[in-house]
């Protein structure tokens, strides 16, 4: 049985009183006589109650949650509506038996049953007569016991002492109601209009704020006069408590001035704690003051802290604002205002750490060593704000940890992908419920130093919404001229971020806010060649997977040839993330063999790789030059470089140009430019002008599900069309990239290194680039260019001279 809703004189409020009069009847003498004439049955179903004692004549609501209790109530409500109600001896017992209940209870009548949405049942009952349990009858489906009447001994009608006790009970009840502002006036009306002395004592006993055991003793007291006297004693005790409470309030009121009224509740709580011998929250405030003395703050920060601490002192610890204010001051004390990690100026050690964790990435490593060298000479140099830009899986994020270790600093990281709320950066104003600082301040608190290496991951994937623009909020964070006084809305004072070394990572510079991009030093982290991936797999990925899968290095030998097979046949990426997954599959297979004690070859063969990983995936590679109009191009994507094929065909028609392959506007314009260039130079290519009116041209770029755009396929499209119209072969193993103009000029394009790597993966031997891209090639390591012949051009006729052979394709069309 769940807890009941009693009317306590100490906490009775107007919302407890049901407006339906039949639910709170005041028992008259006639009602009492009628109840006394009622005969009790030989046995009754017994309803055990927690924390509740029912008295004769009193109406109470109770909530039933136990299955047995609900069935008992339903059965009784459908029958004679009469049940026996007793209090449990142990309120913690969820399934009380005969041994767990008091043996004196009250016969009750069910007035109303209400079904609650949560499955519980609320029932309103009225006590009738006391009874005493003689023996149990059954315990299924609920407890049923034999009972006998527990008679009440009433005093003589001329007993003056009893009358005096009853008058005292009434008077004291009215005084308690009067001195308690939270008890409604209707309670006084009820007390004054009770005629029956027995019901008066029962009503007051039921509503007194005393323990269940004390109430049970009153119920078991058969002598009405003795019970009335005990009730009066309990009421006197309650009245003394009420007077003490009012005295405390008076003492606080007398000590208060007009200016102190705003924190009246705080003083009242403090006085109560002193009366009870407890302690106030002063100890917590003293601890904050002591911690504040150890901080080296600017004068403005210290003034603000002391002002906010005074506010906390005036607050009641029980209100919600108190915890917000306390958390606010705790943040002040936890932030590393004056604490910085000592940089390790050992440049050789730093280089060793960077080389140990990451293979390649020379530009990034060089920049970190340069920063450390200048910091060693100048000491107070502002930290650089770097942006590592490159395809996924090349180690941009993990590089942040290595930089932190190389410099001897703490590491902090915030993922910005999908961030849409400016408050995530600047924090919420602390007036809001649930307010907290922004991620920058939170991360610095967690790091514990004011100069960590702070990685802003996926900065290109920040969104914006009606809640603000996080990119704009980052402008202040990443501006060296402003971030020495960064303003977080929650903190409300400036915080110095100038010593923090911010390292952002990005896959696509185009989606970064231009002003934000301008504040960062962009470092291109390119993809890896096959040789570099093999070296990374041998140095890092394989040892890591061996350790994670609980095997030893001598349990598996994965050679260069097998690693190259995994890279070429099972991964299509610039980084090494998928390579690690495939290596993990191979290691897991070895771990399974070891765990199952199966025989296996320690040296993994190429056949074993294919058996474990399945058939290799075909990837784009160079196709032969047997078909006119098919040319290999080079493209850049956010995940690295790729090769693509430009296909074109002729069909009888009226000179229409069709372009397919999910191409963007720029690529379609490149196709139009190429077509117009050929028309204007038809004589150079020995073309009859009738071709352009008698044939339709269709240009297609395969993998139509993938969107494609950009100007770098211009020379590829023009070469494809010239090959189509002239039916000449394209040089073998050749790929190209570059933009064209209507005058036949070749313009430079971007993503050269990624395109070079894509060409090597596709076994391309020769590449055509714009002359202005020569500087990009000169910045690429020789290892990347090994086995490639680079041709530089400035005019379109140079491209055609290099790309087109004099030889016609087999089955060449006569146009």
Short mmCIF file of C-alpha atoms in Angstrom, two decimals, residues 90-369:
data_model
loop_
_atom_site.label_atom_id
_atom_site.label_comp_id
_atom_site.label_asym_id
_atom_site.label_seq_id
_atom_site.Cartn_x
_atom_site.Cartn_y
_atom_site.Cartn_z
CA UNK A 90 7.12 -2.62 9.45
CA UNK A 91 6.68 -0.05 6.69
CA UNK A 92 9.59 -1.50 4.67
CA UNK A 93 7.75 -4.79 4.14
CA UNK A 94 6.35 -4.79 0.59
CA UNK A 95 4.36 -8.01 0.99
CA UNK A 96 3.01 -7.99 4.58
CA UNK A 97 1.67 -11.21 6.09
CA UNK A 98 -0.39 -11.82 9.21
CA UNK A 99 2.76 -11.41 11.34
CA UNK A 100 3.54 -7.98 9.83
CA UNK A 101 0.36 -6.13 10.87
CA UNK A 102 -1.07 -4.65 14.08
CA UNK A 103 -3.93 -6.67 15.52
CA UNK A 104 -6.21 -3.70 16.26
CA UNK A 105 -7.71 -1.90 13.30
CA UNK A 106 -10.84 -0.18 12.02
CA UNK A 107 -13.72 -1.41 9.90
CA UNK A 108 -13.92 0.92 6.89
CA UNK A 109 -16.46 1.62 4.20
CA UNK A 110 -15.34 2.39 0.63
CA UNK A 111 -16.81 5.73 -0.49
CA UNK A 112 -15.15 6.08 -3.87
CA UNK A 113 -12.60 4.27 -6.07
CA UNK A 114 -10.55 6.15 -8.68
CA UNK A 115 -8.29 4.55 -11.31
CA UNK A 116 -5.04 6.47 -11.82
CA UNK A 117 -3.22 6.76 -15.21
CA UNK A 118 -0.09 5.13 -13.70
CA UNK A 119 -1.97 1.90 -12.91
CA UNK A 120 -2.44 2.60 -9.19
CA UNK A 121 -5.84 2.82 -7.53
CA UNK A 122 -6.89 5.67 -5.22
CA UNK A 123 -9.69 4.80 -2.81
CA UNK A 124 -11.50 7.09 -0.34
CA UNK A 125 -12.57 5.28 2.82
CA UNK A 126 -14.33 6.19 6.08
CA UNK A 127 -13.57 4.47 9.39
CA UNK A 128 -16.50 2.87 11.25
CA UNK A 129 -15.69 0.69 14.28
CA UNK A 130 -12.60 -0.61 16.00
CA UNK A 131 -11.98 -4.34 15.80
CA UNK A 132 -9.47 -6.85 17.05
CA UNK A 133 -8.10 -9.67 14.89
CA UNK A 134 -8.47 -13.08 16.53
CA UNK A 135 -6.97 -15.36 13.88
CA UNK A 136 -6.16 -15.47 10.15
CA UNK A 137 -8.55 -17.22 7.80
CA UNK A 138 -6.57 -17.16 4.51
CA UNK A 139 -3.87 -15.20 2.73
CA UNK A 140 -4.98 -15.70 -0.86
CA UNK A 141 -5.89 -13.85 -2.97
CA UNK A 142 -5.43 -11.41 -0.06
CA UNK A 143 -5.33 -11.58 3.72
CA UNK A 144 -8.65 -12.40 5.42
CA UNK A 145 -9.04 -12.65 9.22
CA UNK A 146 -11.63 -13.40 11.88
CA UNK A 147 -12.41 -10.35 13.98
CA UNK A 148 -14.24 -9.27 17.10
CA UNK A 149 -15.41 -5.83 18.18
CA UNK A 150 -12.94 -3.72 20.19
CA UNK A 151 -15.34 -1.87 22.44
CA UNK A 152 -14.81 1.73 23.52
CA UNK A 153 -15.16 2.58 27.21
CA UNK A 154 -16.90 5.95 27.52
CA UNK A 155 -16.89 8.10 30.67
CA UNK A 156 -20.05 8.92 32.62
CA UNK A 157 -22.18 11.71 31.22
CA UNK A 158 -21.54 13.93 34.26
CA UNK A 159 -17.73 13.49 34.20
CA UNK A 160 -16.56 17.11 34.51
CA UNK A 161 -12.90 16.23 34.08
CA UNK A 162 -13.62 14.61 30.71
CA UNK A 163 -15.62 17.62 29.60
CA UNK A 164 -12.69 19.86 30.55
CA UNK A 165 -10.28 17.70 28.54
CA UNK A 166 -12.58 17.89 25.49
CA UNK A 167 -12.83 21.68 25.81
CA UNK A 168 -9.03 21.91 26.08
CA UNK A 169 -8.62 19.80 22.96
CA UNK A 170 -10.99 22.09 21.05
CA UNK A 171 -9.34 25.28 22.31
CA UNK A 172 -5.83 24.07 21.61
CA UNK A 173 -6.85 22.92 18.12
CA UNK A 174 -8.24 26.37 17.37
CA UNK A 175 -5.07 28.07 18.68
CA UNK A 176 -2.84 25.83 16.53
CA UNK A 177 -4.98 26.63 13.49
CA UNK A 178 -4.86 30.36 14.25
CA UNK A 179 -1.06 30.47 14.72
CA UNK A 180 -0.43 28.41 11.59
CA UNK A 181 -0.88 30.66 8.52
CA UNK A 182 -0.77 27.69 6.16
CA UNK A 183 -3.86 26.00 7.68
CA UNK A 184 -7.13 27.30 6.12
CA UNK A 185 -9.97 28.79 8.15
CA UNK A 186 -12.24 25.88 7.15
CA UNK A 187 -10.36 23.73 9.68
CA UNK A 188 -11.61 25.96 12.54
CA UNK A 189 -15.15 25.61 11.25
CA UNK A 190 -14.80 21.82 11.23
CA UNK A 191 -13.49 21.70 14.81
CA UNK A 192 -16.24 23.98 16.16
CA UNK A 193 -19.03 21.94 14.54
CA UNK A 194 -18.00 18.48 15.72
CA UNK A 195 -20.66 17.31 18.22
CA UNK A 196 -19.37 13.88 19.14
CA UNK A 197 -16.57 13.85 21.71
CA UNK A 198 -15.36 10.48 20.41
CA UNK A 199 -15.22 11.71 16.81
CA UNK A 200 -13.45 14.92 17.90
CA UNK A 201 -10.64 12.89 19.52
CA UNK A 202 -10.48 10.57 16.49
CA UNK A 203 -10.41 13.48 14.04
CA UNK A 204 -7.66 15.34 15.93
CA UNK A 205 -5.64 12.12 16.49
CA UNK A 206 -5.78 11.28 12.81
CA UNK A 207 -4.52 14.72 11.78
CA UNK A 208 -1.78 15.20 14.35
CA UNK A 209 1.80 15.17 13.10
CA UNK A 210 3.01 12.22 15.22
CA UNK A 211 4.54 8.83 14.48
CA UNK A 212 2.46 5.88 13.30
CA UNK A 213 3.36 3.94 16.45
CA UNK A 214 1.99 6.73 18.65
CA UNK A 215 -1.20 6.89 16.62
CA UNK A 216 -1.56 3.11 16.88
CA UNK A 217 -1.27 3.36 20.68
CA UNK A 218 -4.08 5.92 20.67
CA UNK A 219 -6.20 3.60 18.51
CA UNK A 220 -5.57 0.67 20.86
CA UNK A 221 -6.56 2.74 23.92
CA UNK A 222 -10.12 1.59 24.62
CA UNK A 223 -10.82 4.14 27.36
CA UNK A 224 -12.05 7.32 25.63
CA UNK A 225 -11.06 9.58 28.55
CA UNK A 226 -7.54 8.16 28.67
CA UNK A 227 -7.27 8.53 24.87
CA UNK A 228 -8.45 12.14 25.04
CA UNK A 229 -5.85 12.93 27.70
CA UNK A 230 -3.05 11.36 25.59
CA UNK A 231 -4.22 13.30 22.55
CA UNK A 232 -4.09 16.53 24.56
CA UNK A 233 -0.48 15.79 25.60
CA UNK A 234 0.58 15.29 21.96
CA UNK A 235 -1.19 18.52 21.00
CA UNK A 236 0.61 20.46 23.73
CA UNK A 237 3.92 19.19 22.34
CA UNK A 238 2.93 20.27 18.83
CA UNK A 239 1.86 23.67 20.12
CA UNK A 240 5.23 24.18 21.85
CA UNK A 241 7.01 23.41 18.55
CA UNK A 242 4.80 25.92 16.78
CA UNK A 243 5.55 28.59 19.39
CA UNK A 244 9.30 27.91 19.07
CA UNK A 245 9.05 28.28 15.32
CA UNK A 246 7.19 31.58 15.67
CA UNK A 247 9.74 32.79 18.25
CA UNK A 248 12.57 32.08 15.82
CA UNK A 249 10.79 34.02 13.11
CA UNK A 250 10.24 36.93 15.49
CA UNK A 251 13.92 36.94 16.46
CA UNK A 252 14.95 37.09 12.82
CA UNK A 253 12.41 39.82 12.08
CA UNK A 254 13.67 41.97 14.96
CA UNK A 255 17.28 41.67 13.77
CA UNK A 256 16.48 42.62 10.20
CA UNK A 257 16.80 46.04 8.66
CA UNK A 258 15.01 47.15 5.52
CA UNK A 259 18.06 46.34 3.37
CA UNK A 260 18.31 42.82 4.84
CA UNK A 261 14.81 41.69 3.93
CA UNK A 262 15.96 40.35 0.57
CA UNK A 263 17.76 37.50 2.30
CA UNK A 264 15.23 36.84 5.06
CA UNK A 265 14.97 33.15 4.21
CA UNK A 266 18.72 32.74 4.56
CA UNK A 267 18.76 34.21 8.07
CA UNK A 268 15.77 32.14 9.08
CA UNK A 269 17.52 28.96 7.97
CA UNK A 270 20.67 30.00 9.80
CA UNK A 271 18.74 30.63 13.03
CA UNK A 272 16.96 27.29 12.80
CA UNK A 273 20.29 25.51 12.28
CA UNK A 274 21.72 27.25 15.34
CA UNK A 275 18.71 26.25 17.45
CA UNK A 276 19.19 22.62 16.37
CA UNK A 277 22.92 22.74 17.00
CA UNK A 278 23.79 22.47 13.30
CA UNK A 279 26.06 24.51 11.06
CA UNK A 280 25.30 27.03 8.31
CA UNK A 281 26.84 27.38 4.86
CA UNK A 282 29.44 29.82 6.17
CA UNK A 283 32.06 27.05 6.13
CA UNK A 284 31.61 26.65 2.39
CA UNK A 285 31.97 30.39 1.85
CA UNK A 286 35.09 30.53 4.04
CA UNK A 287 36.64 27.75 1.97
CA UNK A 288 35.96 29.75 -1.22
CA UNK A 289 37.62 32.82 0.31
CA UNK A 290 40.71 30.80 1.23
CA UNK A 291 40.97 29.34 -2.28
CA UNK A 292 40.57 32.81 -3.78
CA UNK A 293 43.58 34.06 -1.80
CA UNK A 294 45.81 31.61 -3.71
CA UNK A 295 44.75 32.99 -7.11
CA UNK A 296 46.68 35.64 -9.03
CA UNK A 297 43.86 37.63 -10.63
CA UNK A 298 43.55 40.94 -12.38
CA UNK A 299 41.98 43.57 -10.19
CA UNK A 300 38.77 43.55 -12.24
CA UNK A 301 38.43 39.76 -11.92
CA UNK A 302 39.05 39.82 -8.17
CA UNK A 303 36.49 42.61 -7.69
CA UNK A 304 33.92 40.70 -9.70
CA UNK A 305 34.54 37.49 -7.73
CA UNK A 306 34.12 39.23 -4.36
CA UNK A 307 30.90 40.86 -5.56
CA UNK A 308 29.47 37.51 -6.67
CA UNK A 309 30.58 35.85 -3.43
CA UNK A 310 28.63 38.49 -1.49
CA UNK A 311 25.55 37.64 -3.56
CA UNK A 312 25.97 33.95 -2.67
CA UNK A 313 26.24 34.81 1.02
CA UNK A 314 22.85 36.52 0.88
CA UNK A 315 21.10 33.60 -0.82
CA UNK A 316 19.12 30.80 0.79
CA UNK A 317 20.88 27.49 0.08
CA UNK A 318 17.50 25.90 -0.63
CA UNK A 319 16.67 28.01 -3.70
CA UNK A 320 17.71 26.97 -7.22
CA UNK A 321 19.73 30.16 -7.79
CA UNK A 322 22.06 29.21 -4.94
CA UNK A 323 23.45 26.15 -6.74
CA UNK A 324 23.89 28.14 -9.97
CA UNK A 325 25.76 30.88 -8.13
CA UNK A 326 27.91 28.35 -6.27
CA UNK A 327 28.79 26.52 -9.51
CA UNK A 328 29.64 29.89 -11.04
CA UNK A 329 32.08 30.71 -8.26
CA UNK A 330 33.50 27.17 -8.33
CA UNK A 331 34.25 27.73 -12.03
CA UNK A 332 36.16 30.90 -11.14
CA UNK A 333 38.24 28.99 -8.62
CA UNK A 334 38.80 25.96 -10.86
CA UNK A 335 39.92 27.84 -13.99
CA UNK A 336 43.71 28.00 -14.50
CA UNK A 337 43.92 31.80 -14.48
CA UNK A 338 47.59 31.86 -13.52
CA UNK A 339 48.74 28.29 -14.06
CA UNK A 340 50.72 27.35 -17.17
CA UNK A 341 52.61 24.20 -18.14
CA UNK A 342 56.36 24.56 -18.49
CA UNK A 343 57.36 24.10 -22.13
CA UNK A 344 60.07 21.56 -22.88
CA UNK A 345 62.57 23.35 -25.11
CA UNK A 346 64.39 20.19 -26.22
CA UNK A 347 63.96 20.48 -29.98
CA UNK A 348 65.55 17.10 -30.72
CA UNK A 349 63.22 15.38 -28.28
CA UNK A 350 60.22 17.18 -29.82
CA UNK A 351 61.28 16.06 -33.31
CA UNK A 352 61.69 12.50 -32.04
CA UNK A 353 58.21 12.46 -30.49
CA UNK A 354 56.59 13.80 -33.67
CA UNK A 355 58.46 11.29 -35.86
CA UNK A 356 57.61 8.43 -33.51
CA UNK A 357 53.85 8.96 -33.68
CA UNK A 358 53.41 10.06 -37.31
CA UNK A 359 55.13 9.11 -40.50
CA UNK A 360 55.57 11.94 -43.02
CA UNK A 361 53.66 15.21 -42.38
CA UNK A 362 56.93 17.12 -42.66
CA UNK A 363 55.31 20.57 -43.09
CA UNK A 364 53.44 20.29 -39.80
CA UNK A 365 56.44 18.98 -37.91
CA UNK A 366 58.66 21.73 -39.28
CA UNK A 367 56.16 24.40 -38.20
CA UNK A 368 55.98 23.00 -34.64
CA UNK A 369 59.76 22.87 -34.32
#
